[in-house]
PDB file of C-alpha atoms in Angstrom:
ATOM      1  CA  ASP Y   1       0.000   0.000   0.000  1.00  0.00           C
ATOM      2  CA  SER Y   2       1.548   3.286  -1.180  1.00  0.00           C
ATOM      3  CA  GLY Y   3      -0.525   5.437   1.153  1.00  0.00           C
ATOM      4  CA  VAL Y   4      -2.078   7.340  -1.748  1.00  0.00           C
ATOM      5  CA  THR Y   5      -5.825   6.795  -2.031  1.00  0.00           C
ATOM      6  CA  GLN Y   6      -7.825   7.312  -5.178  1.00  0.00           C
ATOM      7  CA  THR Y   7     -11.573   7.132  -5.527  1.00  0.00           C
ATOM      8  CA  PRO Y   8     -13.446   5.769  -7.273  1.00  0.00           C
ATOM      9  CA  LYS Y   9     -11.525   2.755  -8.551  1.00  0.00           C
ATOM     10  CA  HIS Y  10     -13.774   2.363 -11.573  1.00  0.00           C
ATOM     11  CA  LEU Y  11     -16.034   4.796 -13.350  1.00  0.00           C
ATOM     12  CA  ILE Y  12     -18.247   4.257 -16.364  1.00  0.00           C
ATOM     13  CA  THR Y  13     -19.914   7.253 -17.899  1.00  0.00           C
ATOM     14  CA  ALA Y  14     -21.369   8.483 -21.167  1.00  0.00           C
ATOM     15  CA  THR Y  15     -19.886  10.836 -23.697  1.00  0.00           C
ATOM     16  CA  GLY Y  16     -20.489  14.483 -22.933  1.00  0.00           C
ATOM     17  CA  GLN Y  17     -20.658  13.921 -19.198  1.00  0.00           C
ATOM     18  CA  ARG Y  18     -18.460  15.344 -16.426  1.00  0.00           C
ATOM     19  CA  VAL Y  19     -16.698  13.367 -13.703  1.00  0.00           C
ATOM     20  CA  THR Y  20     -14.517  14.126 -10.706  1.00  0.00           C
ATOM     21  CA  LEU Y  21     -11.652  11.921  -9.621  1.00  0.00           C
ATOM     22  CA  ARG Y  22     -10.400  12.269  -6.087  1.00  0.00           C
ATOM     23  CA  CYS Y  23      -6.967  11.740  -4.606  1.00  0.00           C
ATOM     24  CA  SER Y  24      -5.752  11.739  -1.009  1.00  0.00           C
ATOM     25  CA  PRO Y  25      -1.954  11.949  -0.906  1.00  0.00           C
ATOM     26  CA  ARG Y  26       0.263  10.338   1.711  1.00  0.00           C
ATOM     27  CA  SER Y  27       0.109  12.100   5.004  1.00  0.00           C
ATOM     28  CA  GLY Y  28       2.202  15.269   4.859  1.00  0.00           C
ATOM     29  CA  ASP Y  29       3.037  15.128   1.158  1.00  0.00           C
ATOM     30  CA  LEU Y  30       2.581  18.571  -0.343  1.00  0.00           C
ATOM     31  CA  SER Y  31       3.115  17.591  -3.990  1.00  0.00           C
ATOM     32  CA  VAL Y  32       0.365  15.870  -5.932  1.00  0.00           C
ATOM     33  CA  TYR Y  33       0.681  14.765  -9.535  1.00  0.00           C
ATOM     34  CA  TRP Y  34      -1.893  13.491 -11.996  1.00  0.00           C
ATOM     35  CA  TYR Y  35      -1.012  11.099 -14.819  1.00  0.00           C
ATOM     36  CA  GLN Y  36      -3.066   9.529 -17.567  1.00  0.00           C
ATOM     37  CA  GLN Y  37      -2.324   6.063 -18.911  1.00  0.00           C
ATOM     38  CA  SER Y  38      -3.999   5.201 -22.199  1.00  0.00           C
ATOM     39  CA  LEU Y  39      -3.309   2.567 -24.807  1.00  0.00           C
ATOM     40  CA  ASP Y  40      -2.348   5.027 -27.518  1.00  0.00           C
ATOM     41  CA  GLN Y  41      -0.559   7.725 -25.458  1.00  0.00           C
ATOM     42  CA  GLY Y  42       1.076   5.636 -22.756  1.00  0.00           C
ATOM     43  CA  LEU Y  43       1.743   7.243 -19.373  1.00  0.00           C
ATOM     44  CA  GLN Y  44       1.546  11.015 -19.587  1.00  0.00           C
ATOM     45  CA  PHE Y  45       1.942  13.717 -16.998  1.00  0.00           C
ATOM     46  CA  LEU Y  46      -1.086  15.956 -16.728  1.00  0.00           C
ATOM     47  CA  ILE Y  47      -0.578  18.423 -13.895  1.00  0.00           C
ATOM     48  CA  GLN Y  48       1.168  18.975 -10.561  1.00  0.00           C
ATOM     49  CA  TYR Y  49       0.060  20.851  -7.472  1.00  0.00           C
ATOM     50  CA  TYR Y  50       2.222  21.861  -4.571  1.00  0.00           C
ATOM     51  CA  ASN Y  51       0.582  22.964  -1.336  1.00  0.00           C
ATOM     52  CA  GLY Y  52      -2.513  24.186  -3.109  1.00  0.00           C
ATOM     53  CA  GLU Y  53      -0.814  25.942  -5.997  1.00  0.00           C
ATOM     54  CA  GLU Y  54      -0.440  24.714  -9.554  1.00  0.00           C
ATOM     55  CA  ARG Y  55       3.254  23.955 -10.060  1.00  0.00           C
ATOM     56  CA  ALA Y  56       3.535  22.398 -13.515  1.00  0.00           C
ATOM     57  CA  LYS Y  57       1.309  21.560 -16.423  1.00  0.00           C
ATOM     58  CA  GLY Y  58       1.745  18.805 -18.974  1.00  0.00           C
ATOM     59  CA  ASN Y  59      -0.454  17.511 -21.727  1.00  0.00           C
ATOM     60  CA  ILE Y  60      -3.709  18.363 -20.024  1.00  0.00           C
ATOM     61  CA  LEU Y  61      -6.699  19.162 -22.191  1.00  0.00           C
ATOM     62  CA  GLU Y  62      -8.655  22.362 -21.649  1.00  0.00           C
ATOM     63  CA  ARG Y  63     -11.687  20.207 -20.817  1.00  0.00           C
ATOM     64  CA  PHE Y  64      -9.751  18.922 -17.815  1.00  0.00           C
ATOM     65  CA  SER Y  65      -9.011  20.857 -14.660  1.00  0.00           C
ATOM     66  CA  ALA Y  66      -7.646  20.094 -11.243  1.00  0.00           C
ATOM     67  CA  GLN Y  67      -7.262  21.630  -7.841  1.00  0.00           C
ATOM     68  CA  GLN Y  68      -5.659  20.904  -4.518  1.00  0.00           C
ATOM     69  CA  PHE Y  69      -7.528  21.775  -1.362  1.00  0.00           C
ATOM     70  CA  PRO Y  70      -6.211  23.086   1.983  1.00  0.00           C
ATOM     71  CA  ASP Y  71      -6.273  19.556   3.419  1.00  0.00           C
ATOM     72  CA  LEU Y  72      -3.997  18.623   0.456  1.00  0.00           C
ATOM     73  CA  HIS Y  73      -6.401  16.262  -1.232  1.00  0.00           C
ATOM     74  CA  SER Y  74      -6.774  16.847  -4.947  1.00  0.00           C
ATOM     75  CA  GLU Y  75      -9.508  16.485  -7.515  1.00  0.00           C
ATOM     76  CA  LEU Y  76      -9.249  16.063 -11.261  1.00  0.00           C
ATOM     77  CA  ASN Y  77     -12.304  17.222 -13.151  1.00  0.00           C
ATOM     78  CA  LEU Y  78     -12.938  15.878 -16.624  1.00  0.00           C
ATOM     79  CA  SER Y  79     -15.749  17.426 -18.645  1.00  0.00           C
ATOM     80  CA  SER Y  80     -17.375  16.980 -22.061  1.00  0.00           C
ATOM     81  CA  LEU Y  81     -16.019  13.474 -22.014  1.00  0.00           C
ATOM     82  CA  GLU Y  82     -15.081  11.729 -25.239  1.00  0.00           C
ATOM     83  CA  LEU Y  83     -14.464   8.077 -25.985  1.00  0.00           C
ATOM     84  CA  GLY Y  84     -10.750   8.833 -26.213  1.00  0.00           C
ATOM     85  CA  ASP Y  85     -10.679   9.976 -22.591  1.00  0.00           C
ATOM     86  CA  SER Y  86     -11.079   6.370 -21.492  1.00  0.00           C
ATOM     87  CA  ALA Y  87      -7.916   5.634 -19.547  1.00  0.00           C
ATOM     88  CA  LEU Y  88      -6.385   4.831 -16.200  1.00  0.00           C
ATOM     89  CA  TYR Y  89      -5.840   8.036 -14.234  1.00  0.00           C
ATOM     90  CA  PHE Y  90      -3.169   7.992 -11.573  1.00  0.00           C
ATOM     91  CA  CYS Y  91      -2.518  10.313  -8.736  1.00  0.00           C
ATOM     92  CA  ALA Y  92       0.900  10.352  -7.115  1.00  0.00           C
ATOM     93  CA  SER Y  93       2.395  12.233  -4.210  1.00  0.00           C
ATOM     94  CA  ARG Y  94       5.888  12.987  -3.054  1.00  0.00           C
ATOM     95  CA  GLY Y  95       7.374  14.385   0.111  1.00  0.00           C
ATOM     96  CA  PRO Y  96      10.256  16.871   0.231  1.00  0.00           C
ATOM     97  CA  LEU Y  97      12.783  14.227   1.242  1.00  0.00           C
ATOM     98  CA  ASP Y  98      11.575  11.529  -1.129  1.00  0.00           C
ATOM     99  CA  THR Y  99      13.253  10.739  -4.401  1.00  0.00           C
ATOM    100  CA  GLU Y 100      10.371   8.710  -5.739  1.00  0.00           C
ATOM    101  CA  ALA Y 101       6.728   9.510  -6.247  1.00  0.00           C
ATOM    102  CA  PHE Y 102       4.191   7.165  -4.687  1.00  0.00           C
ATOM    103  CA  PHE Y 103       1.277   6.223  -6.894  1.00  0.00           C
ATOM    104  CA  GLY Y 104      -2.294   5.471  -6.003  1.00  0.00           C
ATOM    105  CA  GLN Y 105      -4.143   2.466  -7.390  1.00  0.00           C
ATOM    106  CA  GLY Y 106      -5.590   4.561 -10.185  1.00  0.00           C
ATOM    107  CA  THR Y 107      -9.111   5.289 -11.370  1.00  0.00           C
ATOM    108  CA  ARG Y 108     -10.129   3.405 -14.469  1.00  0.00           C
ATOM    109  CA  LEU Y 109     -12.433   5.624 -16.494  1.00  0.00           C
ATOM    110  CA  THR Y 110     -14.514   4.141 -19.269  1.00  0.00           C
ATOM    111  CA  VAL Y 111     -16.450   6.507 -21.512  1.00  0.00           C
ATOM    112  CA  VAL Y 112     -19.217   4.821 -23.516  1.00  0.00           C
TER     113      VAL Y 112
ATOM    114  CA  ALA I   1      13.764  17.200 -25.677  1.00  0.00           C
ATOM    115  CA  GLN I   2      13.714  14.768 -22.818  1.00  0.00           C
ATOM    116  CA  LYS I   3      12.790  11.267 -23.831  1.00  0.00           C
ATOM    117  CA  ILE I   4      12.823   7.717 -22.532  1.00  0.00           C
ATOM    118  CA  THR I   5      13.116   4.780 -24.927  1.00  0.00           C
ATOM    119  CA  GLN I   6      12.309   1.184 -24.091  1.00  0.00           C
ATOM    120  CA  THR I   7      12.888  -0.900 -27.191  1.00  0.00           C
ATOM    121  CA  GLN I   8      11.662  -4.251 -25.857  1.00  0.00           C
ATOM    122  CA  PRO I   9       7.863  -4.492 -25.996  1.00  0.00           C
ATOM    123  CA  GLY I  10       8.009  -7.948 -24.425  1.00  0.00           C
ATOM    124  CA  MET I  11      10.514 -10.231 -22.756  1.00  0.00           C
ATOM    125  CA  PHE I  12      10.375 -13.829 -21.595  1.00  0.00           C
ATOM    126  CA  VAL I  13      12.536 -15.309 -18.875  1.00  0.00           C
ATOM    127  CA  GLN I  14      12.603 -18.606 -17.075  1.00  0.00           C
ATOM    128  CA  GLU I  15      12.104 -18.685 -13.344  1.00  0.00           C
ATOM    129  CA  LYS I  16      15.339 -18.254 -11.357  1.00  0.00           C
ATOM    130  CA  GLU I  17      17.163 -16.743 -14.325  1.00  0.00           C
ATOM    131  CA  ALA I  18      18.314 -13.141 -14.569  1.00  0.00           C
ATOM    132  CA  VAL I  19      16.844 -10.715 -17.073  1.00  0.00           C
ATOM    133  CA  THR I  20      17.837  -7.248 -18.296  1.00  0.00           C
ATOM    134  CA  LEU I  21      15.270  -4.690 -19.374  1.00  0.00           C
ATOM    135  CA  ASP I  22      16.684  -1.935 -21.556  1.00  0.00           C
ATOM    136  CA  CYS I  23      16.187   1.794 -21.135  1.00  0.00           C
ATOM    137  CA  THR I  24      17.884   4.687 -22.865  1.00  0.00           C
ATOM    138  CA  TYR I  25      17.235   8.321 -22.165  1.00  0.00           C
ATOM    139  CA  ASP I  26      17.865  11.687 -23.710  1.00  0.00           C
ATOM    140  CA  THR I  27      18.337  14.889 -21.776  1.00  0.00           C
ATOM    141  CA  SER I  28      20.497  17.967 -21.941  1.00  0.00           C
ATOM    142  CA  ASP I  29      20.419  18.407 -18.161  1.00  0.00           C
ATOM    143  CA  GLN I  30      23.360  17.442 -15.983  1.00  0.00           C
ATOM    144  CA  SER I  31      21.101  16.752 -13.035  1.00  0.00           C
ATOM    145  CA  TYR I  32      18.395  14.128 -13.442  1.00  0.00           C
ATOM    146  CA  GLY I  33      16.993  11.020 -11.852  1.00  0.00           C
ATOM    147  CA  LEU I  34      16.100   7.689 -13.373  1.00  0.00           C
ATOM    148  CA  PHE I  35      13.408   5.392 -12.019  1.00  0.00           C
ATOM    149  CA  TRP I  36      11.939   1.987 -12.649  1.00  0.00           C
ATOM    150  CA  TYR I  37       8.348   1.181 -11.814  1.00  0.00           C
ATOM    151  CA  LYS I  38       6.517  -2.127 -11.994  1.00  0.00           C
ATOM    152  CA  GLN I  39       2.877  -2.373 -13.014  1.00  0.00           C
ATOM    153  CA  PRO I  40       1.255  -5.760 -12.344  1.00  0.00           C
ATOM    154  CA  SER I  41      -1.962  -6.756 -14.056  1.00  0.00           C
ATOM    155  CA  SER I  42      -3.873  -5.259 -11.128  1.00  0.00           C
ATOM    156  CA  GLY I  43      -2.769  -1.849 -12.379  1.00  0.00           C
ATOM    157  CA  GLU I  44      -0.932  -0.149  -9.539  1.00  0.00           C
ATOM    158  CA  MET I  45       2.468   1.460 -10.094  1.00  0.00           C
ATOM    159  CA  ILE I  46       5.128   0.137  -7.743  1.00  0.00           C
ATOM    160  CA  PHE I  47       8.443   1.935  -7.345  1.00  0.00           C
ATOM    161  CA  LEU I  48      11.442  -0.380  -7.710  1.00  0.00           C
ATOM    162  CA  ILE I  49      14.685   1.554  -7.896  1.00  0.00           C
ATOM    163  CA  TYR I  50      16.235   4.997  -8.372  1.00  0.00           C
ATOM    164  CA  GLN I  51      19.523   6.240  -9.815  1.00  0.00           C
ATOM    165  CA  GLY I  52      20.675   9.840  -9.588  1.00  0.00           C
ATOM    166  CA  SER I  53      22.797  11.262 -12.366  1.00  0.00           C
ATOM    167  CA  TYR I  54      25.601  12.078  -9.948  1.00  0.00           C
ATOM    168  CA  ASP I  55      25.568   8.691  -8.234  1.00  0.00           C
ATOM    169  CA  GLU I  56      28.801   6.907  -8.985  1.00  0.00           C
ATOM    170  CA  GLN I  57      27.647   3.504  -7.858  1.00  0.00           C
ATOM    171  CA  ASN I  58      24.916   1.532  -9.576  1.00  0.00           C
ATOM    172  CA  ALA I  59      21.767   1.397  -7.489  1.00  0.00           C
ATOM    173  CA  THR I  60      20.669  -1.911  -6.013  1.00  0.00           C
ATOM    174  CA  GLU I  61      17.485  -2.886  -4.179  1.00  0.00           C
ATOM    175  CA  GLY I  62      17.289  -6.540  -3.297  1.00  0.00           C
ATOM    176  CA  ARG I  63      16.972  -8.510  -6.547  1.00  0.00           C
ATOM    177  CA  TYR I  64      16.855  -5.333  -8.591  1.00  0.00           C
ATOM    178  CA  SER I  65      19.906  -3.482  -9.823  1.00  0.00           C
ATOM    179  CA  LEU I  66      20.281  -0.633 -12.232  1.00  0.00           C
ATOM    180  CA  ASN I  67      23.087  -0.798 -14.766  1.00  0.00           C
ATOM    181  CA  PHE I  68      23.784   2.909 -15.225  1.00  0.00           C
ATOM    182  CA  GLN I  69      26.025   3.859 -18.142  1.00  0.00           C
ATOM    183  CA  LYS I  70      26.028   7.633 -18.224  1.00  0.00           C
ATOM    184  CA  ALA I  71      28.094   8.088 -21.374  1.00  0.00           C
ATOM    185  CA  ARG I  72      25.744   5.812 -23.288  1.00  0.00           C
ATOM    186  CA  LYS I  73      22.679   7.331 -21.583  1.00  0.00           C
ATOM    187  CA  SER I  74      21.370   3.963 -20.595  1.00  0.00           C
ATOM    188  CA  ALA I  75      19.763   2.791 -17.365  1.00  0.00           C
ATOM    189  CA  ASN I  76      18.986  -0.883 -17.722  1.00  0.00           C
ATOM    190  CA  LEU I  77      17.124  -2.784 -15.021  1.00  0.00           C
ATOM    191  CA  VAL I  78      18.542  -6.145 -14.037  1.00  0.00           C
ATOM    192  CA  ILE I  79      16.289  -8.560 -12.182  1.00  0.00           C
ATOM    193  CA  SER I  80      18.160 -11.472 -10.691  1.00  0.00           C
ATOM    194  CA  ALA I  81      16.620 -14.841  -9.805  1.00  0.00           C
ATOM    195  CA  SER I  82      13.304 -14.107 -11.540  1.00  0.00           C
ATOM    196  CA  GLN I  83      10.110 -15.176  -9.832  1.00  0.00           C
ATOM    197  CA  LEU I  84       6.672 -15.862 -11.274  1.00  0.00           C
ATOM    198  CA  GLY I  85       5.446 -12.779  -9.426  1.00  0.00           C
ATOM    199  CA  ASP I  86       7.812 -10.622 -11.464  1.00  0.00           C
ATOM    200  CA  SER I  87       5.511 -10.988 -14.473  1.00  0.00           C
ATOM    201  CA  ALA I  88       4.317  -7.435 -15.104  1.00  0.00           C
ATOM    202  CA  MET I  89       4.859  -4.288 -17.157  1.00  0.00           C
ATOM    203  CA  TYR I  90       8.031  -2.409 -16.311  1.00  0.00           C
ATOM    204  CA  PHE I  91       8.400   1.291 -16.941  1.00  0.00           C
ATOM    205  CA  CYS I  92      11.560   3.339 -17.035  1.00  0.00           C
ATOM    206  CA  ALA I  93      11.101   7.012 -16.157  1.00  0.00           C
ATOM    207  CA  MET I  94      13.192  10.155 -15.852  1.00  0.00           C
ATOM    208  CA  ARG I  95      12.900  13.326 -13.847  1.00  0.00           C
ATOM    209  CA  GLU I  96      15.074  16.250 -14.851  1.00  0.00           C
ATOM    210  CA  GLY I  97      16.598  18.398 -12.159  1.00  0.00           C
ATOM    211  CA  ARG I  98      14.614  21.506 -12.987  1.00  0.00           C
ATOM    212  CA  SER I  99      11.321  19.685 -13.332  1.00  0.00           C
ATOM    213  CA  ASP I 100       9.277  17.621 -10.938  1.00  0.00           C
ATOM    214  CA  LYS I 101       7.356  15.528 -13.428  1.00  0.00           C
ATOM    215  CA  LEU I 102       8.201  12.026 -14.574  1.00  0.00           C
ATOM    216  CA  ILE I 103       8.623  11.183 -18.236  1.00  0.00           C
ATOM    217  CA  PHE I 104       7.853   7.525 -18.865  1.00  0.00           C
ATOM    218  CA  GLY I 105       8.920   5.085 -21.529  1.00  0.00           C
ATOM    219  CA  THR I 106       6.447   2.843 -23.306  1.00  0.00           C
ATOM    220  CA  GLY I 107       7.159  -0.072 -21.026  1.00  0.00           C
ATOM    221  CA  THR I 108       8.321  -3.682 -21.359  1.00  0.00           C
ATOM    222  CA  ARG I 109       6.037  -6.582 -20.586  1.00  0.00           C
ATOM    223  CA  LEU I 110       7.992  -9.260 -18.749  1.00  0.00           C
ATOM    224  CA  GLN I 111       6.673 -12.784 -18.547  1.00  0.00           C
ATOM    225  CA  VAL I 112       8.330 -15.286 -16.244  1.00  0.00           C
ATOM    226  CA  PHE I 113       7.675 -18.934 -17.021  1.00  0.00           C
ATOM    227  CA  PRO I 114       8.319 -21.994 -14.824  1.00  0.00           C
TER     228      PRO I 114
END
């Protein structure tokens, strides 16, 4: 168990809908990262938050947004969903003294 | 541009044998870190081993070792005494010194047979 909790584990929704993925980082970790793993794009970095502030942005679509709350949990919002958004979405967290990032179990999103 | 290349889509190895998974990287930074993660069929990403660009010794973690050849920009993962439970996808990743994000390779699927 990495200590990073993601909910829900599975999500099935229709095209055009909006969903929210939730992540609770390891206790005390200020950095939260979101990654998308899809068959055609592989594992891609989406966005990073550090202590509530956006720190870095990757290949995140404009239809997607994220935030990190004062209690350090993070949410990834995906809207106007398309079939191609079906993927495994990972959250990871890292502490200031850690070299590695710790990944959650992922949320498997299926858009039908 | 930073890039990670894993040229082996799939590898087979017999139980108790050693196996090497290849990884090459491209970066213009002097400071960077290299990682290997394991992804079993259940989907989670499990950290295996880390090598810093300034580390002179190859990293080792139990049965895992990283064969770091800086001049060749390679960071191969060596798994000794393979076990059936090692069957999984293995991803090589890099983090540059000025960035906090991980760049992943396309992965290698390892299958261990009895």
